[in-house]
Amino acid sequence: MNVFRIEIAKRDYVLPLGLYIPAEIVKKIDSGMEIEAQAHARAQLILQQAEKEKTALLAAAQQQATEMMQLARAEMEKKFLQQHVNWLIEAEQLDIRLVEQARSRIMQALTSVIQSWAGQQPVDKILLARLTDQVEEMAQQGLITLRVHPQQVDSLTQKLGDRLTLQADASLEVDQAILACPLLSLNLSLSDHLSQLVTWLHESSAILPDEH
């Protein structure tokens, strides 16, 4: 080994003043600088790791916020849809009530008109109109007997007297007649027919489909 060989090392820091600097001092300074460099490196790693964790936390928070917003939006849409459905149901029920009320008023008016019209018609003429066809059909089966209220005897005798035997029956209503022949008997009541007509109108109205 050449004892006169001198190694020159470049330092990135300022050395203490003096013509001679002991090697121990230089080593201490080098050791301190190395420790400081390692500390800076560790600090840099810590900062980088912290930055990564911050980025991950922000991403997770953003994802969670997005999911919460989606859940909140879905819940709002569900509530809005349910509310809309409730409104439609209420509107439909209101329409049904209005239709039922209108239908009831119409049927009441129609019933009143029919009953009023029937009350204004001469009973003997209505009985005659209803009995004429039946008398023609039953005349082929033999002797015909017609029992009516005493008030109707004179009028019906003028129209049907030559076709049948007319009998007064005080137990019958004014609008009632019983037409009989050897094979069958027909009981005619204008009041019953009117009631059946009104009942049929109400039942027909009840089964009509609602159109909205």
GROMACS .gro file of C-alpha atoms in nm:
model
  212
    1MET     CA    1   0.000   0.000   0.000
    2ASN     CA    2   0.129   0.340  -0.092
    3VAL     CA    3   0.139   0.549   0.223
    4PHE     CA    4   0.165   0.864   0.018
    5ARG     CA    5  -0.160   0.797  -0.165
    6ILE     CA    6  -0.425   1.051  -0.063
    7GLU     CA    7  -0.795   0.996  -0.124
    8ILE     CA    8  -1.008   1.298  -0.194
    9ALA     CA    9  -1.381   1.271  -0.121
   10LYS     CA   10  -1.630   1.538  -0.215
   11ARG     CA   11  -1.867   1.649   0.058
   12ASP     CA   12  -2.206   1.810  -0.004
   13TYR     CA   13  -2.187   2.008   0.313
   14VAL     CA   14  -1.963   2.279   0.459
   15LEU     CA   15  -1.674   2.148   0.669
   16PRO     CA   16  -1.560   2.315   0.989
   17LEU     CA   17  -1.297   2.587   0.947
   18GLY     CA   18  -0.936   2.498   1.008
   19LEU     CA   19  -0.629   2.368   0.833
   20TYR     CA   20  -0.673   2.027   0.979
   21ILE     CA   21  -1.000   1.844   1.041
   22PRO     CA   22  -0.975   1.521   1.232
   23ALA     CA   23  -1.117   1.213   1.061
   24GLU     CA   24  -1.342   1.143   1.359
   25ILE     CA   25  -1.519   1.475   1.310
   26VAL     CA   26  -1.565   1.405   0.941
   27LYS     CA   27  -1.704   1.060   1.021
   28LYS     CA   28  -1.947   1.208   1.273
   29ILE     CA   29  -2.059   1.464   1.019
   30ASP     CA   30  -2.095   1.194   0.754
   31SER     CA   31  -2.288   0.976   0.996
   32GLY     CA   32  -2.517   1.265   1.087
   33MET     CA   33  -2.573   1.348   0.722
   34GLU     CA   34  -2.652   0.984   0.648
   35ILE     CA   35  -2.898   0.971   0.938
   36GLU     CA   36  -3.057   1.293   0.813
   37ALA     CA   37  -3.078   1.151   0.459
   38GLN     CA   38  -3.237   0.833   0.590
   39ALA     CA   39  -3.481   1.041   0.794
   40HIS     CA   40  -3.568   1.244   0.484
   41ALA     CA   41  -3.614   0.920   0.288
   42ARG     CA   42  -3.838   0.776   0.557
   43ALA     CA   43  -4.032   1.100   0.574
   44GLN     CA   44  -4.073   1.091   0.197
   45LEU     CA   45  -4.198   0.733   0.214
   46ILE     CA   46  -4.436   0.830   0.493
   47LEU     CA   47  -4.563   1.123   0.286
   48GLN     CA   48  -4.606   0.902  -0.020
   49GLN     CA   49  -4.789   0.639   0.183
   50ALA     CA   50  -5.005   0.908   0.341
   51GLU     CA   51  -5.081   1.046  -0.005
   52LYS     CA   52  -5.181   0.699  -0.125
   53GLU     CA   53  -5.398   0.645   0.181
   54LYS     CA   54  -5.553   0.989   0.135
   55THR     CA   55  -5.627   0.909  -0.229
   56ALA     CA   56  -5.775   0.573  -0.132
   57LEU     CA   57  -5.982   0.730   0.146
   58LEU     CA   58  -6.107   1.002  -0.088
   59ALA     CA   59  -6.197   0.741  -0.349
   60ALA     CA   60  -6.375   0.529  -0.088
   61ALA     CA   61  -6.556   0.833   0.048
   62GLN     CA   62  -6.657   0.936  -0.302
   63GLN     CA   63  -6.778   0.583  -0.377
   64GLN     CA   64  -6.972   0.576  -0.051
   65ALA     CA   65  -7.120   0.917  -0.123
   66THR     CA   66  -7.220   0.800  -0.472
   67GLU     CA   67  -7.382   0.487  -0.331
   68MET     CA   68  -7.563   0.691  -0.067
   69MET     CA   69  -7.686   0.933  -0.334
   70GLN     CA   70  -7.805   0.643  -0.547
   71LEU     CA   71  -7.983   0.488  -0.249
   72ALA     CA   72  -8.137   0.823  -0.159
   73ARG     CA   73  -8.244   0.876  -0.521
   74ALA     CA   74  -8.392   0.526  -0.538
   75GLU     CA   75  -8.576   0.585  -0.210
   76MET     CA   76  -8.707   0.920  -0.334
   77GLU     CA   77  -8.818   0.762  -0.662
   78LYS     CA   78  -8.988   0.482  -0.467
   79LYS     CA   79  -9.167   0.732  -0.243
   80PHE     CA   80  -9.264   0.945  -0.543
   81LEU     CA   81  -9.393   0.640  -0.729
   82GLN     CA   82  -9.590   0.524  -0.426
   83GLN     CA   83  -9.733   0.873  -0.383
   84HIS     CA   84  -9.822   0.885  -0.752
   85VAL     CA   85  -9.990   0.544  -0.728
   86ASN     CA   86 -10.183   0.662  -0.422
   87TRP     CA   87 -10.296   0.971  -0.613
   88LEU     CA   88 -10.410   0.753  -0.904
   89ILE     CA   89 -10.599   0.522  -0.667
   90GLU     CA   90 -10.764   0.818  -0.495
   91ALA     CA   91 -10.853   0.971  -0.833
   92GLU     CA   92 -10.994   0.637  -0.951
   93GLN     CA   93 -11.198   0.600  -0.633
   94LEU     CA   94 -11.325   0.956  -0.672
   95ASP     CA   95 -11.423   0.884  -1.033
   96ILE     CA   96 -11.604   0.570  -0.921
   97ARG     CA   97 -11.792   0.762  -0.651
   98LEU     CA   98 -11.886   1.036  -0.897
   99VAL     CA   99 -12.001   0.781  -1.154
  100GLU     CA  100 -12.203   0.594  -0.891
  101GLN     CA  101 -12.362   0.917  -0.770
  102ALA     CA  102 -12.443   1.024  -1.127
  103ARG     CA  103 -12.574   0.676  -1.209
  104SER     CA  104 -12.791   0.676  -0.896
  105ARG     CA  105 -12.936   1.019  -0.980
  106ILE     CA  106 -13.000   0.914  -1.341
  107MET     CA  107 -13.174   0.595  -1.231
  108GLN     CA  108 -13.384   0.785  -0.977
  109ALA     CA  109 -13.486   1.036  -1.244
  110LEU     CA  110 -13.558   0.759  -1.495
  111THR     CA  111 -13.763   0.565  -1.241
  112SER     CA  112 -13.957   0.880  -1.154
  113VAL     CA  113 -14.026   0.949  -1.523
  114ILE     CA  114 -14.143   0.591  -1.588
  115GLN     CA  115 -14.366   0.587  -1.281
  116SER     CA  116 -14.505   0.930  -1.364
  117TRP     CA  117 -14.573   0.827  -1.723
  118ALA     CA  118 -14.738   0.502  -1.614
  119GLY     CA  119 -14.954   0.690  -1.365
  120GLN     CA  120 -15.083   0.918  -1.640
  121GLN     CA  121 -15.186   0.637  -1.875
  122PRO     CA  122 -15.544   0.502  -1.876
  123VAL     CA  123 -15.530   0.163  -1.709
  124ASP     CA  124 -15.800   0.011  -1.930
  125LYS     CA  125 -15.610   0.101  -2.248
  126ILE     CA  126 -15.288  -0.050  -2.116
  127LEU     CA  127 -15.471  -0.365  -2.008
  128LEU     CA  128 -15.637  -0.385  -2.348
  129ALA     CA  129 -15.302  -0.348  -2.525
  130ARG     CA  130 -15.149  -0.620  -2.310
  131LEU     CA  131 -15.446  -0.857  -2.335
  132THR     CA  132 -15.528  -0.836  -2.706
  133ASP     CA  133 -15.246  -1.060  -2.827
  134GLN     CA  134 -15.298  -1.305  -2.541
  135VAL     CA  135 -15.671  -1.330  -2.618
  136GLU     CA  136 -15.598  -1.405  -2.983
  137GLU     CA  137 -15.354  -1.683  -2.888
  138MET     CA  138 -15.572  -1.838  -2.619
  139ALA     CA  139 -15.894  -1.822  -2.824
  140GLN     CA  140 -15.777  -2.127  -3.017
  141GLN     CA  141 -15.769  -2.331  -2.694
  142GLY     CA  142 -16.137  -2.296  -2.608
  143LEU     CA  143 -16.357  -2.075  -2.392
  144ILE     CA  144 -16.175  -1.777  -2.242
  145THR     CA  145 -16.265  -1.608  -1.914
  146LEU     CA  146 -16.130  -1.266  -1.817
  147ARG     CA  147 -16.158  -1.152  -1.456
  148VAL     CA  148 -16.091  -0.784  -1.386
  149HIS     CA  149 -16.169  -0.517  -1.128
  150PRO     CA  150 -16.530  -0.392  -1.156
  151GLN     CA  151 -16.408  -0.048  -1.274
  152GLN     CA  152 -16.260  -0.204  -1.588
  153VAL     CA  153 -16.559  -0.421  -1.689
  154ASP     CA  154 -16.750  -0.171  -1.905
  155SER     CA  155 -16.448  -0.047  -2.100
  156LEU     CA  156 -16.307  -0.394  -2.168
  157THR     CA  157 -16.652  -0.536  -2.251
  158GLN     CA  158 -16.680  -0.288  -2.537
  159LYS     CA  159 -16.346  -0.401  -2.679
  160LEU     CA  160 -16.332  -0.774  -2.595
  161GLY     CA  161 -16.683  -0.876  -2.497
  162ASP     CA  162 -16.751  -1.083  -2.807
  163ARG     CA  163 -16.429  -1.282  -2.772
  164LEU     CA  164 -16.450  -1.397  -2.409
  165THR     CA  165 -16.652  -1.411  -2.091
  166LEU     CA  166 -16.582  -1.106  -1.877
  167GLN     CA  167 -16.625  -1.132  -1.499
  168ALA     CA  168 -16.596  -0.864  -1.231
  169ASP     CA  169 -16.371  -0.955  -0.938
  170ALA     CA  170 -16.351  -0.698  -0.657
  171SER     CA  171 -16.055  -0.882  -0.502
  172LEU     CA  172 -15.833  -0.777  -0.793
  173GLU     CA  173 -15.647  -0.449  -0.819
  174VAL     CA  174 -15.758  -0.191  -1.075
  175ASP     CA  175 -15.453  -0.266  -1.292
  176GLN     CA  176 -15.477  -0.644  -1.253
  177ALA     CA  177 -15.642  -0.904  -1.479
  178ILE     CA  178 -15.662  -1.284  -1.487
  179LEU     CA  179 -15.706  -1.443  -1.827
  180ALA     CA  180 -15.796  -1.813  -1.819
  181CYS     CA  181 -15.880  -2.092  -2.061
  182PRO     CA  182 -15.916  -2.469  -2.010
  183LEU     CA  183 -15.542  -2.525  -2.049
  184LEU     CA  184 -15.378  -2.229  -1.872
  185SER     CA  185 -15.426  -1.914  -1.668
  186LEU     CA  186 -15.245  -1.582  -1.712
  187ASN     CA  187 -15.220  -1.332  -1.427
  188LEU     CA  188 -15.142  -0.978  -1.548
  189SER     CA  189 -15.049  -0.694  -1.311
  190LEU     CA  190 -14.936  -0.361  -1.453
  191SER     CA  191 -14.786  -0.260  -1.116
  192ASP     CA  192 -14.580  -0.577  -1.104
  193HIS     CA  193 -14.463  -0.527  -1.461
  194LEU     CA  194 -14.365  -0.169  -1.385
  195SER     CA  195 -14.171  -0.280  -1.076
  196GLN     CA  196 -13.996  -0.550  -1.280
  197LEU     CA  197 -13.904  -0.291  -1.544
  198VAL     CA  198 -13.755  -0.056  -1.283
  199THR     CA  199 -13.568  -0.345  -1.119
  200TRP     CA  200 -13.431  -0.456  -1.455
  201LEU     CA  201 -13.311  -0.102  -1.530
  202HIS     CA  202 -13.129  -0.082  -1.195
  203GLU     CA  203 -12.971  -0.425  -1.238
  204SER     CA  204 -12.866  -0.347  -1.595
  205SER     CA  205 -12.707  -0.022  -1.480
  206ALA     CA  206 -12.519  -0.200  -1.201
  207ILE     CA  207 -12.348  -0.446  -1.438
  208LEU     CA  208 -12.252  -0.195  -1.705
  209PRO     CA  209 -11.870  -0.160  -1.726
  210ASP     CA  210 -11.723   0.173  -1.622
  211GLU     CA  211 -11.524   0.347  -1.894
  212HIS     CA  212 -11.256   0.593  -1.788
   0.00000   0.00000   0.00000
